[in-house]
Amino acid sequence: MPSSFLSDLPNEALVGYTYVGTITSDTTTNGTGVDMQLTDGPISAVIAVGNYGDASTTLAVTLTESDTSGGSYTAISGTQTKSYAASATANDNSAAVIKADKRSKRWVRAELTTAGGGTPSVPVAVVLMGRKKLVGGAGYQL
């Protein structure tokens, strides 16, 4: 079984939301930094998008990292970006997962970029999760 396998999500994973809200302009919106210090291995972000409401809006979600919660965030090397094309209905009420294999810093947040020139009103939630570090023998967690 790979080390990133989670058979008991409530007890084996660290879970934290980085963004929950509605994006209402063409801009880059930064989520809240989540302290991932107690995780080991890859982390994932679950992205949920509600009713898009505008056929011209695009959305891209990227994971960024920093040494401190209020520091300078940079894209996590090798991480996927989830891109939503402009569509009135194709992206409505959808979910996706992106993964960061090579995180090297303590704090992680989502960066959401919208464009298209329309009148966006995109409800989005991004939740981060990673496997808790194990210390000592099997079953001992921080």
CSV table of C-alpha atoms in Angstrom, one decimal:
chain,number,residue,atom,x,y,z
A,1,MET,CA,0.0,0.0,0.0
A,2,PRO,CA,1.5,3.4,-1.0
A,3,SER,CA,2.5,5.8,1.9
A,4,SER,CA,-0.1,8.3,0.7
A,5,PHE,CA,-3.0,6.0,1.0
A,6,LEU,CA,-5.6,7.2,3.5
A,7,SER,CA,-7.9,4.4,4.8
A,8,ASP,CA,-9.1,6.4,7.8
A,9,LEU,CA,-9.6,10.0,6.5
A,10,PRO,CA,-10.8,11.6,9.8
A,11,ASN,CA,-7.8,10.3,11.8
A,12,GLU,CA,-5.0,10.1,9.2
A,13,ALA,CA,-5.5,13.3,7.3
A,14,LEU,CA,-4.9,17.0,8.1
A,15,VAL,CA,-7.7,18.9,6.4
A,16,GLY,CA,-8.1,22.7,6.1
A,17,TYR,CA,-10.0,25.1,3.8
A,18,THR,CA,-8.0,27.7,2.0
A,19,TYR,CA,-10.8,29.4,0.2
A,20,VAL,CA,-14.6,29.6,0.5
A,21,GLY,CA,-16.5,32.4,-1.2
A,22,THR,CA,-17.9,33.9,-4.3
A,23,ILE,CA,-15.5,35.5,-6.9
A,24,THR,CA,-17.2,38.6,-8.4
A,25,SER,CA,-14.5,40.2,-10.5
A,26,ASP,CA,-11.8,39.4,-13.0
A,27,THR,CA,-8.9,39.2,-10.6
A,28,THR,CA,-6.5,37.0,-8.7
A,29,THR,CA,-7.8,36.0,-5.3
A,30,ASN,CA,-5.6,34.4,-2.7
A,31,GLY,CA,-6.9,31.8,-0.3
A,32,THR,CA,-5.9,31.6,3.4
A,33,GLY,CA,-2.6,29.9,4.1
A,34,VAL,CA,-3.0,26.4,5.7
A,35,ASP,CA,-0.3,25.1,8.0
A,36,MET,CA,0.8,21.8,6.4
A,37,GLN,CA,3.8,21.2,8.7
A,38,LEU,CA,2.3,18.1,10.2
A,39,THR,CA,1.8,16.4,6.8
A,40,ASP,CA,4.1,14.0,5.0
A,41,GLY,CA,4.1,13.3,1.3
A,42,PRO,CA,1.8,14.7,-1.4
A,43,ILE,CA,-1.1,16.9,-0.6
A,44,SER,CA,-4.4,17.3,-2.6
A,45,ALA,CA,-6.8,20.2,-3.1
A,46,VAL,CA,-10.5,19.5,-3.6
A,47,ILE,CA,-12.1,22.2,-5.6
A,48,ALA,CA,-15.9,22.7,-5.7
A,49,VAL,CA,-17.5,25.2,-8.1
A,50,GLY,CA,-21.1,26.2,-7.9
A,51,ASN,CA,-23.3,27.9,-10.5
A,52,TYR,CA,-20.9,29.9,-12.8
A,53,GLY,CA,-23.5,32.5,-13.8
A,54,ASP,CA,-21.5,34.0,-16.7
A,55,ALA,CA,-20.6,32.4,-20.0
A,56,SER,CA,-17.5,34.5,-20.5
A,57,THR,CA,-15.6,33.8,-17.2
A,58,THR,CA,-12.6,31.5,-17.0
A,59,LEU,CA,-11.2,30.2,-13.7
A,60,ALA,CA,-7.8,28.8,-12.9
A,61,VAL,CA,-6.8,27.3,-9.5
A,62,THR,CA,-3.2,26.9,-8.5
A,63,LEU,CA,-1.5,25.8,-5.3
A,64,THR,CA,1.1,28.1,-3.9
A,65,GLU,CA,3.5,27.7,-0.8
A,66,SER,CA,5.4,29.9,1.6
A,67,ASP,CA,7.7,29.5,4.6
A,68,THR,CA,5.4,31.7,6.7
A,69,SER,CA,1.6,32.3,6.7
A,70,GLY,CA,2.0,36.0,5.7
A,71,GLY,CA,5.1,35.5,3.5
A,72,SER,CA,5.6,35.6,-0.2
A,73,TYR,CA,3.8,32.6,-1.9
A,74,THR,CA,5.1,30.9,-5.0
A,75,ALA,CA,3.7,28.2,-7.2
A,76,ILE,CA,4.5,24.7,-6.0
A,77,SER,CA,6.8,23.1,-8.6
A,78,GLY,CA,5.3,20.4,-10.7
A,79,THR,CA,1.7,21.0,-9.4
A,80,GLN,CA,-1.3,20.8,-11.7
A,81,THR,CA,-3.4,23.8,-12.3
A,82,LYS,CA,-7.1,23.2,-12.7
A,83,SER,CA,-8.5,25.4,-15.4
A,84,TYR,CA,-12.2,26.0,-16.1
A,85,ALA,CA,-13.0,27.2,-19.7
A,86,ALA,CA,-15.6,29.9,-20.3
A,87,SER,CA,-19.1,28.3,-20.3
A,88,ALA,CA,-22.5,29.2,-19.1
A,89,THR,CA,-23.3,25.7,-17.7
A,90,ALA,CA,-20.4,23.2,-18.3
A,91,ASN,CA,-18.7,24.1,-15.0
A,92,ASP,CA,-21.7,24.4,-12.8
A,93,ASN,CA,-21.8,22.4,-9.6
A,94,SER,CA,-18.6,20.5,-10.4
A,95,ALA,CA,-15.7,19.2,-8.3
A,96,ALA,CA,-12.1,18.4,-9.1
A,97,VAL,CA,-8.9,17.4,-7.3
A,98,ILE,CA,-5.4,18.6,-7.9
A,99,LYS,CA,-2.3,17.2,-6.3
A,100,ALA,CA,1.1,18.7,-5.2
A,101,ASP,CA,3.8,16.0,-5.0
A,102,LYS,CA,6.8,18.1,-4.1
A,103,ARG,CA,5.7,20.7,-1.6
A,104,SER,CA,8.8,22.1,0.2
A,105,LYS,CA,7.4,24.8,2.5
A,106,ARG,CA,5.1,24.9,5.5
A,107,TRP,CA,2.2,27.0,4.4
A,108,VAL,CA,0.0,26.3,1.3
A,109,ARG,CA,-2.9,28.2,-0.2
A,110,ALA,CA,-5.0,28.3,-3.3
A,111,GLU,CA,-4.6,31.1,-5.9
A,112,LEU,CA,-7.7,31.6,-8.0
A,113,THR,CA,-7.5,33.7,-11.2
A,114,THR,CA,-10.6,34.7,-13.1
A,115,ALA,CA,-10.8,36.5,-16.5
A,116,GLY,CA,-13.1,37.0,-19.3
A,117,GLY,CA,-14.5,40.5,-19.0
A,118,GLY,CA,-18.0,39.4,-18.0
A,119,THR,CA,-19.8,39.7,-14.7
A,120,PRO,CA,-18.6,36.7,-12.8
A,121,SER,CA,-20.3,35.4,-9.7
A,122,VAL,CA,-18.6,32.1,-9.1
A,123,PRO,CA,-19.0,30.3,-5.8
A,124,VAL,CA,-15.9,28.3,-5.1
A,125,ALA,CA,-14.5,26.2,-2.2
A,126,VAL,CA,-11.0,24.8,-2.0
A,127,VAL,CA,-10.1,22.4,0.7
A,128,LEU,CA,-6.5,21.1,1.2
A,129,MET,CA,-5.7,17.7,2.7
A,130,GLY,CA,-2.6,15.7,3.3
A,131,ARG,CA,-1.5,12.6,5.2
A,132,LYS,CA,-0.4,13.3,8.8
A,133,LYS,CA,3.2,12.5,9.6
A,134,LEU,CA,3.8,9.3,11.5
A,135,VAL,CA,6.5,9.2,14.1
A,136,GLY,CA,7.9,6.2,16.0
A,137,GLY,CA,6.2,2.9,15.2
A,138,ALA,CA,3.1,2.2,13.3
A,139,GLY,CA,0.1,4.0,14.7
A,140,TYR,CA,1.9,6.8,16.4
A,141,GLN,CA,0.9,10.2,15.0
A,142,LEU,CA,1.9,13.8,15.8
